[in-house]
PDB file of C-alpha atoms in Angstrom:
ATOM      1  CA  UNK A  18     133.155  91.030 126.646  1.00 67.00           C
ATOM      2  CA  UNK A  19     133.112  88.542 130.050  1.00 82.00           C
ATOM      3  CA  UNK A  20     131.916  85.186 128.705  1.00 95.00           C
ATOM      4  CA  UNK A  21     127.529  83.368 130.552  1.00 98.00           C
ATOM      5  CA  UNK A  22     127.913  83.974 134.029  1.00 98.00           C
ATOM      6  CA  UNK A  23     126.035  82.724 136.192  1.00 98.00           C
ATOM      7  CA  UNK A  24     125.908  83.196 140.406  1.00 97.00           C
ATOM      8  CA  UNK A  25     126.194  81.461 141.684  1.00 98.00           C
ATOM      9  CA  UNK A  26     128.707  78.477 141.338  1.00 97.00           C
ATOM     10  CA  UNK A  27     128.105  76.574 145.027  1.00 97.00           C
ATOM     11  CA  UNK A  28     124.398  76.212 146.169  1.00 97.00           C
ATOM     12  CA  UNK A  29     123.873  73.758 149.104  1.00 98.00           C
ATOM     13  CA  UNK A  30     120.710  73.551 150.253  1.00 97.00           C
ATOM     14  CA  UNK A  31     118.206  70.989 151.996  1.00 97.00           C
ATOM     15  CA  UNK A  32     116.033  69.242 150.114  1.00 97.00           C
ATOM     16  CA  UNK A  33     112.262  71.166 150.508  1.00 97.00           C
ATOM     17  CA  UNK A  34     113.666  73.823 150.041  1.00 97.00           C
ATOM     18  CA  UNK A  35     113.372  76.464 147.131  1.00 97.00           C
ATOM     19  CA  UNK A  36     116.598  77.245 144.499  1.00 98.00           C
ATOM     20  CA  UNK A  37     117.922  80.043 141.831  1.00 98.00           C
ATOM     21  CA  UNK A  38     120.208  79.866 140.116  1.00 98.00           C
ATOM     22  CA  UNK A  39     121.029  82.943 137.352  1.00 98.00           C
ATOM     23  CA  UNK A  40     122.106  83.582 134.389  1.00 98.00           C
ATOM     24  CA  UNK A  41     123.104  86.345 132.588  1.00 98.00           C
ATOM     25  CA  UNK A  42     124.524  85.759 128.096  1.00 98.00           C
ATOM     26  CA  UNK A  43     126.168  87.166 126.165  1.00 97.00           C
ATOM     27  CA  UNK A  44     125.242  90.606 125.292  1.00 96.00           C
ATOM     28  CA  UNK A  45     123.830  90.426 121.638  1.00 94.00           C
ATOM     29  CA  UNK A  46     122.673  86.928 122.305  1.00 95.00           C
ATOM     30  CA  UNK A  47     119.455  85.703 120.250  1.00 94.00           C
ATOM     31  CA  UNK A  48     119.145  82.497 122.215  1.00 95.00           C
ATOM     32  CA  UNK A  49     119.871  80.969 125.703  1.00 97.00           C
ATOM     33  CA  UNK A  50     120.231  77.014 126.943  1.00 97.00           C
ATOM     34  CA  UNK A  51     120.010  75.347 130.361  1.00 98.00           C
ATOM     35  CA  UNK A  52     121.972  72.224 131.099  1.00 97.00           C
ATOM     36  CA  UNK A  53     122.579  69.752 133.946  1.00 97.00           C
ATOM     37  CA  UNK A  54     125.707  67.161 134.142  1.00 96.00           C
ATOM     38  CA  UNK A  55     125.332  64.135 136.376  1.00 93.00           C
ATOM     39  CA  UNK A  56     127.352  61.032 136.023  1.00 87.00           C
ATOM     40  CA  UNK A  57     124.327  59.042 135.129  1.00 87.00           C
ATOM     41  CA  UNK A  58     122.674  61.040 133.088  1.00 89.00           C
ATOM     42  CA  UNK A  59     125.634  63.077 131.207  1.00 90.00           C
ATOM     43  CA  UNK A  60     125.181  66.595 129.195  1.00 94.00           C
ATOM     44  CA  UNK A  61     121.335  66.693 129.228  1.00 94.00           C
ATOM     45  CA  UNK A  62     119.442  69.484 127.708  1.00 95.00           C
ATOM     46  CA  UNK A  63     116.736  71.186 129.607  1.00 97.00           C
ATOM     47  CA  UNK A  64     114.826  74.283 128.322  1.00 97.00           C
ATOM     48  CA  UNK A  65     115.391  76.538 125.353  1.00 96.00           C
ATOM     49  CA  UNK A  66     115.031  80.507 124.675  1.00 96.00           C
ATOM     50  CA  UNK A  67     115.296  82.244 122.107  1.00 95.00           C
ATOM     51  CA  UNK A  68     113.820  86.551 122.189  1.00 95.00           C
ATOM     52  CA  UNK A  69     113.365  86.202 125.427  1.00 96.00           C
ATOM     53  CA  UNK A  70     110.444  83.568 125.157  1.00 97.00           C
ATOM     54  CA  UNK A  71     110.499  79.500 126.064  1.00 96.00           C
ATOM     55  CA  UNK A  72     110.696  77.178 123.228  1.00 94.00           C
ATOM     56  CA  UNK A  73     112.026  73.533 124.319  1.00 93.00           C
ATOM     57  CA  UNK A  74     110.551  72.706 126.990  1.00 95.00           C
ATOM     58  CA  UNK A  75     110.655  68.928 127.006  1.00 93.00           C
ATOM     59  CA  UNK A  76     114.006  67.987 128.853  1.00 93.00           C
ATOM     60  CA  UNK A  77     112.386  69.667 132.055  1.00 95.00           C
ATOM     61  CA  UNK A  78     112.357  66.689 134.637  1.00 89.00           C
ATOM     62  CA  UNK A  79     109.015  67.579 135.728  1.00 88.00           C
ATOM     63  CA  UNK A  80     106.671  70.384 137.419  1.00 92.00           C
ATOM     64  CA  UNK A  81     108.975  70.975 140.325  1.00 96.00           C
ATOM     65  CA  UNK A  82     111.343  72.916 137.815  1.00 97.00           C
ATOM     66  CA  UNK A  83     110.572  76.050 135.921  1.00 97.00           C
ATOM     67  CA  UNK A  84     112.926  79.141 133.941  1.00 98.00           C
ATOM     68  CA  UNK A  85     111.973  82.561 132.863  1.00 98.00           C
ATOM     69  CA  UNK A  86     113.821  84.546 130.619  1.00 98.00           C
ATOM     70  CA  UNK A  87     111.836  88.483 132.043  1.00 97.00           C
ATOM     71  CA  UNK A  88     114.661  90.566 129.597  1.00 96.00           C
ATOM     72  CA  UNK A  89     117.818  89.794 126.721  1.00 96.00           C
ATOM     73  CA  UNK A  90     120.367  90.011 129.463  1.00 96.00           C
ATOM     74  CA  UNK A  91     119.060  87.162 132.584  1.00 97.00           C
ATOM     75  CA  UNK A  92     117.351  84.230 133.021  1.00 98.00           C
ATOM     76  CA  UNK A  93     116.296  81.839 135.936  1.00 98.00           C
ATOM     77  CA  UNK A  94     116.124  78.415 136.786  1.00 98.00           C
ATOM     78  CA  UNK A  95     113.989  77.056 139.852  1.00 98.00           C
ATOM     79  CA  UNK A  96     113.276  74.065 141.462  1.00 98.00           C
ATOM     80  CA  UNK A  97     110.299  74.506 144.218  1.00 97.00           C
ATOM     81  CA  UNK A  98     110.753  71.802 145.983  1.00 97.00           C
ATOM     82  CA  UNK A  99     114.473  70.813 145.749  1.00 97.00           C
ATOM     83  CA  UNK A 100     114.729  67.095 146.048  1.00 97.00           C
ATOM     84  CA  UNK A 101     118.104  65.018 147.144  1.00 97.00           C
ATOM     85  CA  UNK A 102     118.416  63.609 143.563  1.00 96.00           C
ATOM     86  CA  UNK A 103     118.773  66.957 142.506  1.00 97.00           C
ATOM     87  CA  UNK A 104     121.732  67.482 142.789  1.00 97.00           C
ATOM     88  CA  UNK A 105     123.975  67.950 139.374  1.00 97.00           C
ATOM     89  CA  UNK A 106     126.589  70.923 138.015  1.00 97.00           C
ATOM     90  CA  UNK A 107     124.581  73.586 135.977  1.00 98.00           C
ATOM     91  CA  UNK A 108     124.988  74.750 133.197  1.00 98.00           C
ATOM     92  CA  UNK A 109     124.176  78.068 131.421  1.00 98.00           C
ATOM     93  CA  UNK A 110     124.873  78.429 127.616  1.00 97.00           C
ATOM     94  CA  UNK A 111     123.666  81.342 124.851  1.00 97.00           C
ATOM     95  CA  UNK A 112     124.390  81.557 121.275  1.00 95.00           C
ATOM     96  CA  UNK A 113     124.067  84.087 118.588  1.00 92.00           C
ATOM     97  CA  UNK A 114     122.015  83.032 115.611  1.00 83.00           C
ATOM     98  CA  UNK A 115     124.281  82.891 113.339  1.00 77.00           C
ATOM     99  CA  UNK A 116     126.580  81.028 114.843  1.00 75.00           C
ATOM    100  CA  UNK A 117     124.733  77.670 113.941  1.00 80.00           C
ATOM    101  CA  UNK A 118     126.391  75.498 116.365  1.00 83.00           C
ATOM    102  CA  UNK A 119     128.292  77.031 118.544  1.00 91.00           C
ATOM    103  CA  UNK A 120     126.826  77.368 122.208  1.00 94.00           C
ATOM    104  CA  UNK A 121     128.562  79.228 125.070  1.00 96.00           C
ATOM    105  CA  UNK A 122     128.621  77.689 127.993  1.00 97.00           C
ATOM    106  CA  UNK A 123     128.883  79.582 131.421  1.00 98.00           C
ATOM    107  CA  UNK A 124     131.475  78.282 133.694  1.00 97.00           C
ATOM    108  CA  UNK A 125     128.360  75.971 136.231  1.00 97.00           C
ATOM    109  CA  UNK A 126     126.595  76.437 139.494  1.00 98.00           C
ATOM    110  CA  UNK A 127     127.186  73.086 141.503  1.00 97.00           C
ATOM    111  CA  UNK A 128     123.790  71.766 142.733  1.00 98.00           C
ATOM    112  CA  UNK A 129     123.752  69.402 146.040  1.00 98.00           C
ATOM    113  CA  UNK A 130     121.288  68.782 147.816  1.00 97.00           C
ATOM    114  CA  UNK A 131     121.097  66.960 151.095  1.00 97.00           C
TER     115      UNK A 131
ATOM    116  CA  UNK B   6     135.342  72.971 139.661  1.00 36.00           C
ATOM    117  CA  UNK B   7     132.370  72.747 137.842  1.00 39.00           C
ATOM    118  CA  UNK B   8     132.206  69.009 135.798  1.00 42.00           C
ATOM    119  CA  UNK B   9     131.203  66.107 137.164  1.00 43.00           C
ATOM    120  CA  UNK B  10     133.471  63.519 137.758  1.00 46.00           C
ATOM    121  CA  UNK B  11     132.339  60.934 134.991  1.00 49.00           C
ATOM    122  CA  UNK B  12     133.878  57.836 135.398  1.00 66.00           C
ATOM    123  CA  UNK B  13     134.711  57.683 131.765  1.00 82.00           C
ATOM    124  CA  UNK B  14     136.752  55.968 129.247  1.00 90.00           C
ATOM    125  CA  UNK B  15     140.070  57.775 129.572  1.00 93.00           C
ATOM    126  CA  UNK B  16     143.035  58.201 126.930  1.00 95.00           C
ATOM    127  CA  UNK B  17     146.444  59.312 128.019  1.00 96.00           C
ATOM    128  CA  UNK B  18     148.782  60.432 125.222  1.00 96.00           C
ATOM    129  CA  UNK B  19     152.564  61.711 125.327  1.00 97.00           C
ATOM    130  CA  UNK B  20     153.067  65.128 125.030  1.00 97.00           C
ATOM    131  CA  UNK B  21     153.311  66.026 121.130  1.00 97.00           C
ATOM    132  CA  UNK B  22     151.791  62.426 119.748  1.00 97.00           C
ATOM    133  CA  UNK B  23     148.220  62.832 117.758  1.00 97.00           C
ATOM    134  CA  UNK B  24     145.389  62.255 119.595  1.00 97.00           C
ATOM    135  CA  UNK B  25     142.564  60.317 117.824  1.00 97.00           C
ATOM    136  CA  UNK B  26     139.445  60.093 120.391  1.00 97.00           C
ATOM    137  CA  UNK B  27     136.356  57.928 118.235  1.00 95.00           C
ATOM    138  CA  UNK B  28     132.240  58.913 119.184  1.00 94.00           C
ATOM    139  CA  UNK B  29     129.173  57.194 117.888  1.00 93.00           C
ATOM    140  CA  UNK B  30     126.499  58.725 117.584  1.00 90.00           C
ATOM    141  CA  UNK B  31     123.082  57.098 117.022  1.00 85.00           C
ATOM    142  CA  UNK B  32     120.683  58.990 114.685  1.00 86.00           C
ATOM    143  CA  UNK B  33     121.503  58.754 111.007  1.00 85.00           C
ATOM    144  CA  UNK B  34     118.843  62.223 110.664  1.00 87.00           C
ATOM    145  CA  UNK B  35     121.850  63.870 112.652  1.00 88.00           C
ATOM    146  CA  UNK B  36     121.781  67.684 110.232  1.00 89.00           C
ATOM    147  CA  UNK B  37     126.736  68.648 112.110  1.00 92.00           C
ATOM    148  CA  UNK B  38     128.245  66.990 114.713  1.00 94.00           C
ATOM    149  CA  UNK B  39     130.389  69.203 116.850  1.00 95.00           C
ATOM    150  CA  UNK B  40     132.226  68.278 119.599  1.00 96.00           C
ATOM    151  CA  UNK B  41     133.058  70.082 122.750  1.00 97.00           C
ATOM    152  CA  UNK B  42     136.113  70.110 125.114  1.00 97.00           C
ATOM    153  CA  UNK B  43     135.999  70.839 128.662  1.00 97.00           C
ATOM    154  CA  UNK B  44     138.127  71.124 131.150  1.00 96.00           C
ATOM    155  CA  UNK B  45     137.383  71.205 134.846  1.00 93.00           C
ATOM    156  CA  UNK B  46     136.078  73.832 136.419  1.00 92.00           C
ATOM    157  CA  UNK B  47     134.230  74.634 133.385  1.00 95.00           C
ATOM    158  CA  UNK B  48     131.566  75.185 130.943  1.00 96.00           C
ATOM    159  CA  UNK B  49     131.523  72.975 127.248  1.00 97.00           C
ATOM    160  CA  UNK B  50     134.188  74.528 124.287  1.00 97.00           C
ATOM    161  CA  UNK B  51     132.961  74.335 121.132  1.00 95.00           C
ATOM    162  CA  UNK B  52     135.789  72.624 119.331  1.00 96.00           C
ATOM    163  CA  UNK B  53     134.790  72.368 115.989  1.00 96.00           C
ATOM    164  CA  UNK B  54     131.467  70.804 113.611  1.00 95.00           C
ATOM    165  CA  UNK B  55     131.102  69.187 110.617  1.00 95.00           C
ATOM    166  CA  UNK B  56     128.163  68.399 108.625  1.00 93.00           C
ATOM    167  CA  UNK B  57     126.049  65.522 107.435  1.00 93.00           C
ATOM    168  CA  UNK B  58     126.690  65.740 104.464  1.00 94.00           C
ATOM    169  CA  UNK B  59     130.989  65.984 104.900  1.00 96.00           C
ATOM    170  CA  UNK B  60     133.010  62.706 105.676  1.00 96.00           C
ATOM    171  CA  UNK B  61     136.417  65.543 107.308  1.00 97.00           C
ATOM    172  CA  UNK B  62     136.936  69.048 107.868  1.00 97.00           C
ATOM    173  CA  UNK B  63     140.378  70.239 109.029  1.00 97.00           C
ATOM    174  CA  UNK B  64     140.597  73.377 111.712  1.00 95.00           C
ATOM    175  CA  UNK B  65     143.903  74.785 113.673  1.00 93.00           C
ATOM    176  CA  UNK B  66     145.044  71.145 115.470  1.00 96.00           C
ATOM    177  CA  UNK B  67     142.037  69.744 114.946  1.00 97.00           C
ATOM    178  CA  UNK B  68     140.216  67.833 112.317  1.00 98.00           C
ATOM    179  CA  UNK B  69     136.846  65.675 112.681  1.00 97.00           C
ATOM    180  CA  UNK B  70     136.093  62.773 110.204  1.00 97.00           C
ATOM    181  CA  UNK B  71     132.617  61.374 109.913  1.00 96.00           C
ATOM    182  CA  UNK B  72     132.090  57.924 108.465  1.00 95.00           C
ATOM    183  CA  UNK B  73     128.490  57.901 108.364  1.00 92.00           C
ATOM    184  CA  UNK B  74     128.205  54.309 106.963  1.00 92.00           C
ATOM    185  CA  UNK B  75     128.860  52.973 110.526  1.00 93.00           C
ATOM    186  CA  UNK B  76     127.911  56.035 112.439  1.00 93.00           C
ATOM    187  CA  UNK B  77     131.566  57.077 113.302  1.00 94.00           C
ATOM    188  CA  UNK B  78     132.710  60.615 114.593  1.00 95.00           C
ATOM    189  CA  UNK B  79     136.181  60.843 115.801  1.00 97.00           C
ATOM    190  CA  UNK B  80     138.452  64.272 116.515  1.00 97.00           C
ATOM    191  CA  UNK B  81     142.129  64.072 115.940  1.00 98.00           C
ATOM    192  CA  UNK B  82     144.709  66.451 117.816  1.00 98.00           C
ATOM    193  CA  UNK B  83     148.178  66.994 115.722  1.00 97.00           C
ATOM    194  CA  UNK B  84     150.872  67.394 118.941  1.00 97.00           C
ATOM    195  CA  UNK B  85     148.829  66.965 121.612  1.00 97.00           C
ATOM    196  CA  UNK B  86     149.333  69.544 124.227  1.00 96.00           C
ATOM    197  CA  UNK B  87     148.374  69.599 127.935  1.00 96.00           C
ATOM    198  CA  UNK B  88     146.969  72.088 127.310  1.00 95.00           C
ATOM    199  CA  UNK B  89     144.675  69.799 125.679  1.00 97.00           C
ATOM    200  CA  UNK B  90     143.806  67.947 128.553  1.00 97.00           C
ATOM    201  CA  UNK B  91     140.555  67.729 128.811  1.00 97.00           C
ATOM    202  CA  UNK B  92     137.350  65.692 128.924  1.00 96.00           C
ATOM    203  CA  UNK B  93     135.848  65.943 124.821  1.00 97.00           C
ATOM    204  CA  UNK B  94     131.870  65.537 123.864  1.00 95.00           C
ATOM    205  CA  UNK B  95     130.589  64.686 120.750  1.00 95.00           C
ATOM    206  CA  UNK B  96     127.557  65.356 120.338  1.00 94.00           C
ATOM    207  CA  UNK B  97     123.999  65.979 117.280  1.00 92.00           C
ATOM    208  CA  UNK B  98     121.969  68.188 116.132  1.00 89.00           C
ATOM    209  CA  UNK B  99     118.665  67.489 114.725  1.00 81.00           C
ATOM    210  CA  UNK B 100     115.902  69.691 112.888  1.00 71.00           C
ATOM    211  CA  UNK B 101     118.091  72.718 114.009  1.00 74.00           C
ATOM    212  CA  UNK B 102     120.545  74.610 116.098  1.00 78.00           C
ATOM    213  CA  UNK B 103     118.942  74.198 119.235  1.00 83.00           C
ATOM    214  CA  UNK B 104     118.685  70.931 119.797  1.00 87.00           C
ATOM    215  CA  UNK B 105     121.793  68.977 120.713  1.00 90.00           C
ATOM    216  CA  UNK B 106     122.520  65.720 121.893  1.00 90.00           C
ATOM    217  CA  UNK B 107     125.483  65.107 124.221  1.00 92.00           C
ATOM    218  CA  UNK B 108     127.569  61.751 123.981  1.00 91.00           C
ATOM    219  CA  UNK B 109     128.860  60.547 127.443  1.00 91.00           C
ATOM    220  CA  UNK B 110     132.205  61.596 126.805  1.00 93.00           C
ATOM    221  CA  UNK B 111     136.366  60.349 126.413  1.00 95.00           C
ATOM    222  CA  UNK B 112     138.870  61.706 128.707  1.00 96.00           C
ATOM    223  CA  UNK B 113     141.768  62.736 127.565  1.00 97.00           C
ATOM    224  CA  UNK B 114     145.089  62.982 129.853  1.00 96.00           C
ATOM    225  CA  UNK B 115     148.246  64.164 128.677  1.00 96.00           C
ATOM    226  CA  UNK B 116     151.408  63.378 129.899  1.00 94.00           C
ATOM    227  CA  UNK B 117     155.277  65.146 129.304  1.00 89.00           C
TER     228      UNK B 117
END
């Protein structure tokens, strides 16, 4: 398997623009996670899905952030409108139900909002 | 690469030496403690975990020690290699396996 695939790897946008980050989890994994990594706050869980259903979105910073998982092989994290403080590396991770603590992370998307 | 230039504490070791990376945690109710490794330009990678009712667990070249009395976790890497150079995060898992709370991380630099 190719692992968790995220796109794009880098995104540069201007304040106020809509940003969509994409993730393809590992086939057969039934949990998907979105994280944000910043210098100030470290690695934070934003939201996670189980069998395509959002289970906990308490980490989503505000209403400008939304995430969807229309099917088992695809998820998006959208920021609208984007702000400079959203600049960070966003990671997607997936895991198989039985694997408990083993989450497999993608390579991340580095977002810069100017 | 896709990693953040965090101003992290750094542990510098010579190739072949043993490394010990420490972590303090806060939640006594955490069920599991996990170590992840993040190489430059990559996402975190699972190394090893330990259940809260254990005090030691060994893997391949790694050992995790848990001291619940002082809320301290450590990762020992035997015969450290250049490929071990990375940022190491400890994480806590509470009430299930899905909400991981990550620590700030420690950078391990291995010198030849």
